[in-house]
XYZ file of C-alpha atoms in Angstrom:
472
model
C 103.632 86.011 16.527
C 106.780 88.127 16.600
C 109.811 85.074 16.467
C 112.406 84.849 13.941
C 112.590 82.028 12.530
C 116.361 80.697 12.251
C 117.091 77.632 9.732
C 120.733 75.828 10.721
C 121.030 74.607 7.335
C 125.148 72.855 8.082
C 125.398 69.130 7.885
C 126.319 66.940 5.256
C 123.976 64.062 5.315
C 126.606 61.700 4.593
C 124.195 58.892 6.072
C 121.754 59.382 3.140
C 124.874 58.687 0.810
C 124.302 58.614 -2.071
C 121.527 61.037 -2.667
C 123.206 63.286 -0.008
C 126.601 64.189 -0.977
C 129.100 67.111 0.653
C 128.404 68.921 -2.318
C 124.503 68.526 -2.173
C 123.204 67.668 1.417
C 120.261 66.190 2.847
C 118.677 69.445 3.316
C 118.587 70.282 -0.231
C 117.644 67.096 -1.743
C 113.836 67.264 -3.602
C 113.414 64.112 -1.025
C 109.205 64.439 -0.123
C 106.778 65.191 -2.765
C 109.530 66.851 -4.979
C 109.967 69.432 -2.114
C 113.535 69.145 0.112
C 113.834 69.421 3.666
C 114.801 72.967 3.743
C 111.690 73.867 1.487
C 109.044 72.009 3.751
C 111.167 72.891 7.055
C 110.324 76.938 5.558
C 107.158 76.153 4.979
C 106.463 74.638 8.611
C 107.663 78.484 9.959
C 105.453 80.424 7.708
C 103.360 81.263 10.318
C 106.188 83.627 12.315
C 105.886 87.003 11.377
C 109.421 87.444 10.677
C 111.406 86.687 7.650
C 113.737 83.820 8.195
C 117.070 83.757 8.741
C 119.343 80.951 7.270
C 122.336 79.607 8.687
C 124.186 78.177 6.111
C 127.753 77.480 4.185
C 129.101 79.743 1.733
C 129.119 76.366 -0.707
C 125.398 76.329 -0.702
C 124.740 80.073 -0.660
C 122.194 79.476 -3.785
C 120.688 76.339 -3.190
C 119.632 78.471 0.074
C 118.488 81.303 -1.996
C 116.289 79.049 -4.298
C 114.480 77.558 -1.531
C 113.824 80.733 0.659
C 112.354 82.070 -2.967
C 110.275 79.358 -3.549
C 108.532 79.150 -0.595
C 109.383 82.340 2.132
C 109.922 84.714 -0.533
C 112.210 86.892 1.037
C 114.799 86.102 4.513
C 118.510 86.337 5.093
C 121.160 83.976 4.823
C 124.589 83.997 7.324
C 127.015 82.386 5.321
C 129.407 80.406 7.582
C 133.465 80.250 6.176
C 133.682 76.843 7.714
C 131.688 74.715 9.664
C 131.888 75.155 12.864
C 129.154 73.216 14.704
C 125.702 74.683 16.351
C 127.110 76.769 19.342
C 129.099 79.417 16.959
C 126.589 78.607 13.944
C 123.264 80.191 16.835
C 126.256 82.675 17.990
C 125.864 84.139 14.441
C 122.521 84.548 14.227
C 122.134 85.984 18.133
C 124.502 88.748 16.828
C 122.797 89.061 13.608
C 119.195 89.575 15.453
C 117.921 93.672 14.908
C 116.949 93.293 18.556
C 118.518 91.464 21.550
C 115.454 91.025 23.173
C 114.287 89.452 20.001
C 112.868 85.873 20.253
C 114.514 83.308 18.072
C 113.705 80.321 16.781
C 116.548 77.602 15.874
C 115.342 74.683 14.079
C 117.504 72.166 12.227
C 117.018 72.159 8.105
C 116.183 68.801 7.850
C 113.652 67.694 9.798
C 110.377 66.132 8.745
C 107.050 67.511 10.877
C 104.464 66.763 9.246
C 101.681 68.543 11.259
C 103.032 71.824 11.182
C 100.072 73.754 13.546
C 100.750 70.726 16.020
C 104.263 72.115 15.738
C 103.400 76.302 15.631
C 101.239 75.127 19.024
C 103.694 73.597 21.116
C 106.430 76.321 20.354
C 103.700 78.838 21.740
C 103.836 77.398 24.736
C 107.103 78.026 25.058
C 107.414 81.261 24.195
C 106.699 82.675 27.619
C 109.209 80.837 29.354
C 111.859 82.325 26.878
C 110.458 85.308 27.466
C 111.146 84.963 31.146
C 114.819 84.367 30.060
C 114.993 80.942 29.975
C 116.203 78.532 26.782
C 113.706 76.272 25.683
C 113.947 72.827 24.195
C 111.906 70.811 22.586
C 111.187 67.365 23.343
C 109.345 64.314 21.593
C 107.431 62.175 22.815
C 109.085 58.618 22.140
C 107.203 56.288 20.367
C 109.673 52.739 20.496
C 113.346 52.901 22.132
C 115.650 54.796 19.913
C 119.597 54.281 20.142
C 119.478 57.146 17.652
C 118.539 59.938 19.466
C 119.781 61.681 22.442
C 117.066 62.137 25.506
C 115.788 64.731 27.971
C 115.039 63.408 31.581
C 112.117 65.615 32.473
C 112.095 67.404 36.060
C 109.876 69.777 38.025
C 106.521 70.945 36.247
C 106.574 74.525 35.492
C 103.035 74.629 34.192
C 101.364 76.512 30.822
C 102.879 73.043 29.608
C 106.794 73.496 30.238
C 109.433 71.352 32.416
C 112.697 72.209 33.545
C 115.375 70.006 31.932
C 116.724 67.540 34.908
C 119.078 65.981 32.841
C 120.568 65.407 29.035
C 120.939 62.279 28.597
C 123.865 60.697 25.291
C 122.265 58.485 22.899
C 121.993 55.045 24.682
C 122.754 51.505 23.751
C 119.498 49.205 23.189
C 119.073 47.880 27.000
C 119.038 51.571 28.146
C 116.958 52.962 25.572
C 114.461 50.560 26.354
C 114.853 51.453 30.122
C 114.340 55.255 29.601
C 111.131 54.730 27.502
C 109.748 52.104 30.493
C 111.075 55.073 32.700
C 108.172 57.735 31.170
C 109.510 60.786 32.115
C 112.635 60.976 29.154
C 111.945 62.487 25.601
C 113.933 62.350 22.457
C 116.168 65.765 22.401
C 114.917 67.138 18.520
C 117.776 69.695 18.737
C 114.980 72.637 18.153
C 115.253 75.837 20.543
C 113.208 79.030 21.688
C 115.103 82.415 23.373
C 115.516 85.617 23.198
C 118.952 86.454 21.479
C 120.749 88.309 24.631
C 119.576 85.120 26.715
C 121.342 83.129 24.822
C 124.745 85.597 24.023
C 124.707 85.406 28.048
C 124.572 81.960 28.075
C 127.565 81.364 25.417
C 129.528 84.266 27.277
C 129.195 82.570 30.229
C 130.444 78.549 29.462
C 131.657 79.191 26.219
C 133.414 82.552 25.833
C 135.809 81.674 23.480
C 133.159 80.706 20.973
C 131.166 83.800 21.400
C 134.016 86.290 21.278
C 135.612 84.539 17.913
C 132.131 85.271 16.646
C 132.083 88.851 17.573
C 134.912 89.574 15.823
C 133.924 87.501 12.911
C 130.569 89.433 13.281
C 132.259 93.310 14.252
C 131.957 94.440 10.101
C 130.856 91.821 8.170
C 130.101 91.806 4.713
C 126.192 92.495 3.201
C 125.090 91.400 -0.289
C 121.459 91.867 -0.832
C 120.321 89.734 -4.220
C 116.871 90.249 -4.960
C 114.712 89.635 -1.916
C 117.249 87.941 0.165
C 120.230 89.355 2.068
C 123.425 87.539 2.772
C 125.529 88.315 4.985
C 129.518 87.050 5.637
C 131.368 86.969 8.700
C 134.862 88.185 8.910
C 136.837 84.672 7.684
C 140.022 84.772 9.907
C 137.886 85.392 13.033
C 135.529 82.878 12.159
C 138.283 79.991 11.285
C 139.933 80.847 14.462
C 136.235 79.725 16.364
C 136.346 75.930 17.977
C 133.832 73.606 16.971
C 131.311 72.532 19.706
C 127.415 71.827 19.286
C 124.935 73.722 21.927
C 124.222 71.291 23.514
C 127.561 70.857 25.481
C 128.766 73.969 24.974
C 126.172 75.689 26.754
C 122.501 73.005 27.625
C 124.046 70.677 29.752
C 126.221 73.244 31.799
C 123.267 75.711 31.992
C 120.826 76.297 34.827
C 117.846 77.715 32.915
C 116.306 75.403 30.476
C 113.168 74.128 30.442
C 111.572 71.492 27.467
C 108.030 71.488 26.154
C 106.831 67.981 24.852
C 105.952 67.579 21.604
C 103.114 64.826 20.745
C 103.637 65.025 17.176
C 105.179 63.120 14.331
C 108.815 63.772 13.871
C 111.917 62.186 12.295
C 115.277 63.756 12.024
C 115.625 61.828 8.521
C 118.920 60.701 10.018
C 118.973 56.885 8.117
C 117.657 55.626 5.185
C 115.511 53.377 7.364
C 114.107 57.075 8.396
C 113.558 57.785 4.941
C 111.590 54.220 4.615
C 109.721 55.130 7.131
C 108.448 57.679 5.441
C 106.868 55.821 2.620
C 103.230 53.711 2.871
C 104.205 49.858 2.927
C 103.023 46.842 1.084
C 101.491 44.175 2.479
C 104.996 42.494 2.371
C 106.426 45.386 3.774
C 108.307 47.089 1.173
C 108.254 50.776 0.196
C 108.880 51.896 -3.444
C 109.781 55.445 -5.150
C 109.665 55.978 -8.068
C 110.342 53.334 -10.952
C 111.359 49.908 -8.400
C 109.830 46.714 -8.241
C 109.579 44.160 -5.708
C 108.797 40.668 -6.613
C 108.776 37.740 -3.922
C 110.471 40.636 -1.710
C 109.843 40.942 2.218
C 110.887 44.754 4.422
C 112.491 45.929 1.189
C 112.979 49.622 0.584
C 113.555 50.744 -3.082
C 114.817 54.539 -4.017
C 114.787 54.438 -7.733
C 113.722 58.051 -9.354
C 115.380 57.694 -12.221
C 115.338 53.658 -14.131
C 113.282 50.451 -13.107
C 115.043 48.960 -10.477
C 113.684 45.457 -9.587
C 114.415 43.140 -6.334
C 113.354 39.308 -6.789
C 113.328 37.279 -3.473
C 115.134 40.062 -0.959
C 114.541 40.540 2.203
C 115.581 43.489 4.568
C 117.336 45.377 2.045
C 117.301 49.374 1.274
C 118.104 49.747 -2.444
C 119.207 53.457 -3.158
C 120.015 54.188 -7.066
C 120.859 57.734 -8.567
C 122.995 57.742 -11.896
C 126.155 57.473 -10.288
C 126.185 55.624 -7.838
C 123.930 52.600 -6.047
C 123.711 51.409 -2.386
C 122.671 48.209 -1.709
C 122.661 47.535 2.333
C 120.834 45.419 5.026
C 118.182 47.480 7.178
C 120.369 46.479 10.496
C 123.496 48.546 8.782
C 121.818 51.945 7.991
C 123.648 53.661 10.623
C 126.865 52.833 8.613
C 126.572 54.712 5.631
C 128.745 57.200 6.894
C 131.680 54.581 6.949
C 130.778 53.662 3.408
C 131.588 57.440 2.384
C 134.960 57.871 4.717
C 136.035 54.967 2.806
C 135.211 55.961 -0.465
C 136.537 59.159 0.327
C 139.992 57.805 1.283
C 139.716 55.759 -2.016
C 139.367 59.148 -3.772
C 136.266 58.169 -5.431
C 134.761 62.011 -6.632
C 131.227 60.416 -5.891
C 131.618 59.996 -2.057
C 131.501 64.091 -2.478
C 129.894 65.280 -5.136
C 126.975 63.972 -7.531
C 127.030 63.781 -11.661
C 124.368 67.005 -12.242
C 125.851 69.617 -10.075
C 124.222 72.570 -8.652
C 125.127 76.106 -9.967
C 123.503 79.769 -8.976
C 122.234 79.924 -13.015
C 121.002 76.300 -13.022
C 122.544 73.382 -13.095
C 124.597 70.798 -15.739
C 124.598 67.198 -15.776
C 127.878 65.297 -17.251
C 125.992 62.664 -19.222
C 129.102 60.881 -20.976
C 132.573 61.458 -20.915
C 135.868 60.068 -22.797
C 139.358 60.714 -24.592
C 139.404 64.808 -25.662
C 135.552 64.919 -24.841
C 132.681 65.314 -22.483
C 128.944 65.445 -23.043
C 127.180 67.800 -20.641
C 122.806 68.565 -20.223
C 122.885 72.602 -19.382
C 119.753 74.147 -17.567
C 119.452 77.632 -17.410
C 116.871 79.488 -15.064
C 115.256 82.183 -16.742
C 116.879 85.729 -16.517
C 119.749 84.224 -15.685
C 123.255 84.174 -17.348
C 126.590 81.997 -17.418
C 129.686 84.170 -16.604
C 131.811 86.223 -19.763
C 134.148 83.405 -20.034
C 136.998 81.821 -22.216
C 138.805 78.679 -22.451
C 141.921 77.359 -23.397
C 142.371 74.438 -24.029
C 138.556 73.156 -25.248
C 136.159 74.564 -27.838
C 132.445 73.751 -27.095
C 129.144 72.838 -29.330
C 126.025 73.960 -28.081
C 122.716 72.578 -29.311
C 118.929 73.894 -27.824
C 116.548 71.217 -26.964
C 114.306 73.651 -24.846
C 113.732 77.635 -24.944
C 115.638 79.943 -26.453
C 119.539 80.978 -25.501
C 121.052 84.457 -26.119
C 124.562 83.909 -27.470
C 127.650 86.444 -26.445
C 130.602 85.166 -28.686
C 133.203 87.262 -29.395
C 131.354 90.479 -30.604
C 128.271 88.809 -31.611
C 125.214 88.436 -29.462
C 122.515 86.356 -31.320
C 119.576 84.063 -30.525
C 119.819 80.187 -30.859
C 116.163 78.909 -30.960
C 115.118 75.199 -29.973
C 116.862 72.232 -32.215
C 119.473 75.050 -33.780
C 122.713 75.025 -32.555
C 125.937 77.138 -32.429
C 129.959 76.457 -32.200
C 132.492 78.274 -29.531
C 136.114 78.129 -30.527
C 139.183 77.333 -28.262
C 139.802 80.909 -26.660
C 137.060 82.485 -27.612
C 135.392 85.161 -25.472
C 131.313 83.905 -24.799
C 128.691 83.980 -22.114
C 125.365 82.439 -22.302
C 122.312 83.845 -21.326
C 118.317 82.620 -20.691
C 116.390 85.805 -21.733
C 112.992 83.753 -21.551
C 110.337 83.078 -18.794
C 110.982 79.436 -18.927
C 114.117 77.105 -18.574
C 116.321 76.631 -20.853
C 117.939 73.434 -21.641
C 120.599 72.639 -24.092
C 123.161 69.778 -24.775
C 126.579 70.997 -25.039
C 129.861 68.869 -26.293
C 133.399 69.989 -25.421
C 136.291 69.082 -27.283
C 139.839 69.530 -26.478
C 143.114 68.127 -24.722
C 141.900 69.254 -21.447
C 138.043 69.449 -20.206
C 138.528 70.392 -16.372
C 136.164 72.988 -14.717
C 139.427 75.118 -14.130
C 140.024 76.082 -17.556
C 137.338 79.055 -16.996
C 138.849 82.582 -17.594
C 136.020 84.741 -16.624
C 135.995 88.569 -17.216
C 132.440 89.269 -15.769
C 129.871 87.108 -13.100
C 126.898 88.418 -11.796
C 127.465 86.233 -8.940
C 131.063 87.143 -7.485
C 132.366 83.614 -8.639
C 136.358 83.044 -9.049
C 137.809 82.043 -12.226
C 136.043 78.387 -11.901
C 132.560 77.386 -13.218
C-alpha cells in the first residue's frame, strides 16, 4: 500500500527522567527488548511501500540515521532548527512529499503497539476516507479512565469502519474521565493521522496560515545531504525560527470540518510515565516488575529499572526505582506524572544530568566519562566500524589511548599506524591526530586525558566527515 510513512521523532521525554534526557530522548532509548521506540515504531510501518520519512531535530540527526539503518534501511530525515511543535513539524513533511496527492502517514516516535497487523488493519480502513479528502484520526479504545490522555467524542457513522469526529475533548480530571468511559462513545486521541499531503497544506493554510507560510519559506531551497542510504534534508533556519509553536491538534483538528476517527481495538501506550513503562513488564505475584539486575524482597507494586548494578528494595511498597550510572529516581507510583518537575528543578539547579547522560551519543559511536578529577578524566571510546573521529588537536590536554577491543588506525602527526587490542599509544598536547575503526567490528578503547583543561571545546578540527563545528 502506497502511504508514506512519517515518524515525528521531537519530544524530550523528560517524564522518563532519568533514562530520557534532552540530549537522549525517549524515542531513542534501547527501552523494549534492547530495541528503542523509534526502532520498533519503524518496524510497525514496514509494511508501507514507501521509505519513511523522519521528522526530527538537527541534535539527533544520527541517532535517527542509526535506527532507520537498522531496521528500514533506507528513508529521509527533515531536520527541524528548533522545535516547533506538530502543526509546522507535519507542515514540513506535507511540503517535503514528491506528490501532493500523496497519502501520509504521521505517527508519533514513541509509541508502543504491540500488534502491528492489528495496527496496518485499522489504518486501511482509513485510507479511503483520506482519500476522499478528509484527515483521519485514530482513536483507542479505552480500557480504564485515563486523566492522561486527551479523548475523541465519536459522532455520525460513516461506515467501512470510520466516524466523523463530534468533538476533541482536553485531558479530564478523574470524575470526568470516568464519566466519558461510562459515556461509550469517547476514545483516547493517540495523536496518529492519515491524509493526503495537499489536504492537509489546505487545512494549515486555512486556520493556521502563518505556520504554513513560515514553513514554505523555510522549505523554498532547503539544504540536501544524502549519507549512505538516507537523505537529510534542512529547512532554511531564519524562516523556520520565525514559525510559532502550536500542536495539530488546535492549530488545525479542532477548528476543522473534515475529520473523521477510526477505532483502534488494540494495545497501545504512549509510554508517557514510568508507570507506562511498568506496565509494560510481566508482574509478580506481589506485583512488582523487575529489569534487569533488581531485587524485591518483602516488596508490594514495586517497579525496579536497574540495567546496569543489583539494585534491591526490602519492605517497599508503591515505589518505581529507576537507576542508570548517573543518576537514580526513587518516587511513589501516585507521583509519576511529576517527573517533569523533578527535571525543571534540577535544571534551574544547573545540575548537567537533568540534560544530558554520562555515555553520550556521537555519529562515530559513542564515549562514556567513567571517572573524572584534578587535571584528568577517564573516558570508554566506541567506535563503529568504518567510521572515524575528526583530524583534531588540542591545547591544553594530551591523551593516552589503550585498545581493549578491535583494532584502531592511528593518524598522529605524520604517522598513521595500527594499535592492536591491549597495546596502547600516547597523543601530545597540540598534536595533530584522528582516530579511525578500519575493522568490521566495534572498537573499544579506554582513553585518559591529562591537562589543565579537559572541556569538549578544546577540539581544533581540520577535517569531519560529518560537517561537525570545532566541538567533539
Amino acid at each position: 500500500m502506497n502511504i508514506t510513512p512519517v515518524i515525528l521523532c521531537g519530544g524530550s521525554g523528560t517524564r522518563l527522567w532519568p533514562l530520557s534526557r534532552q540530549s537522549f530522548p525517549k524515542q531513542f532509548v534501547p527501552l523494549l527488548g534492547n530495541k528503542s521506540l523509534l526502532q520498533l515504531t519503524l518496524e510497525r510501518l514496514a509494511w508501507c511501500q514507501s521509505p519513511p520519512m523522519c521528522v526530527a531535530s538537527e541534535d539527533h540527526r544520527f541517532l535517527v540515521a542509526d535506527a532507520i539503518e537498522s531496521t528500514a534501511k533506507q528513508g529521509s530525515v527533515v531536520l527541524e532548527p528548533a522545535a516547533r511543535n506538530t502543526a509546522a513539524a507535519m507542515a514540513l513533511a506535507a511540503l517535503q512529499a514528491a506528490d501532493p496527492a500523496q497519502a501520509m502517514l504521521f505517527c508519533p516516535a514513541d509509541h508502543h503497539i504491540p500488534d502491528a497487523a492489528a495496527f496496518a488493519t485499522t489504518v486501511q480502513r482509513g485510507l479511503p476516507a483520506a482519500n476522499e479528502g478528509a484527515i483521519v484520526t485514530f482513536g483507542v479504545v479505552p480500557s480504564f479512565p485515563s486523566t492522561a490522555y486527551g479523548y475523541i467524542e465519536q459522532g455520525t457513522d460513516l461506515g467501512n469502519g470510520s466516524l466523523q469526529v463530534k468533538r476533541f475533548i482536553e485531558k479530564p480530571d478523574a470524575t470526568k474521565a470516568q464519566a466519558l468511559l461510562l459515556q461509550g462513545n469517547t476514545l483516547w486521541n493517540a495523536g496518529i493521522f492519515l491524509t493526503r499531503a495537499d489536504t492537509l497544506l489546505a487545512a494549515l493554510r486555512q486556520h493556521a496560515p502563518d505556520i504554513l507560510q513560515a514553513c514554505e519559506q523555510a522549505m523554498a531551497a532547503p539544504q540536501h545531504e544524502q549519507i549512505g542510504n538516507i537523505g537529510f534534508v534542512r529547512p532554511e533556519k531564519t524562516a523556520f525560527l520565525a514559525c510559532r509553536s502550536q500542536s495539530i491538534d488546535y492549530a488545525v483538528l479542532e477548528q476543522h470540518d473534515k475529520v473523521v476517527v477510526v477505532p483502534f481495538q488494540g494495545q497501545w501506550s504512549d509510554v508517557g510515565s514510568w508507570n507506562a513503562v511498568a506496565d509494560l513488564t510481566p508482574a509478580d505475584a506481589e506485583g512488582n516488575r523487575v529489569v534487569g539486575q533488581g531485587h524485591a524482597l518483602v516488596a508490594h507494586n514495586t517497579y525496579i529499572h536497574a540495567p546496569h548494578r543489583p539494585v534491591v528494595a526490602l519492605g517497599t511498597q508503591d515505589l518505581l526505582i529507576v537507576d542508570t550510572p548517573d543518576a537514580l529516581l526513587v518516587a511513589h507510583r501516585d507521583h509519576a506524572e511529576r517527573v517533569k518537575d523533578v527535571v525543571a528543578h534540577l535544571t534551574r539547579s544547573e545540575v548537567p544530568q537533568a540534560g544530558t547522560h554520562r555515555r553520550v551519543a556521537r555519529p562515530w559511536g559513542w564515549y562514556d566519562s567513567i571517572d573524572t578529577g584534578e587535571r584528568f578524566q577517564v573516558k570508554r571510546i566506541g567506535v563503529k566500524p568504518g567510521a572515524s573521529l575528526s583530524l583534531q588537536k588540542h591545547h591544553h590536554r594530551a591523551e593516552h589511548w589503550i585498545v581493549v577491543k578491535g583494532t584502531a588506525e592511528v593518524t598522529r602527526g605524520q604517522e598513521v599506524f595500527l594499535v592492536s587490542e591491549n597495546q596502547s599509544t600516547y597523543i601530545p598536547i597540540g598534536e595533530l591526530h584522528r582516530l579511525h575503526n578500519p575493522g568490521k567490528l566495534e572498537l573499544e578503547m579506554i582513553e585518559v586525558q591529562s591537562g589543565s583543561y579537559l572541556g569538549e571545546d578544546d577540539i581544533v578540527r581540520l577535517e569531519d566527515r560529518y560537517g561537525r563545528q570545532p566541538q567533539r
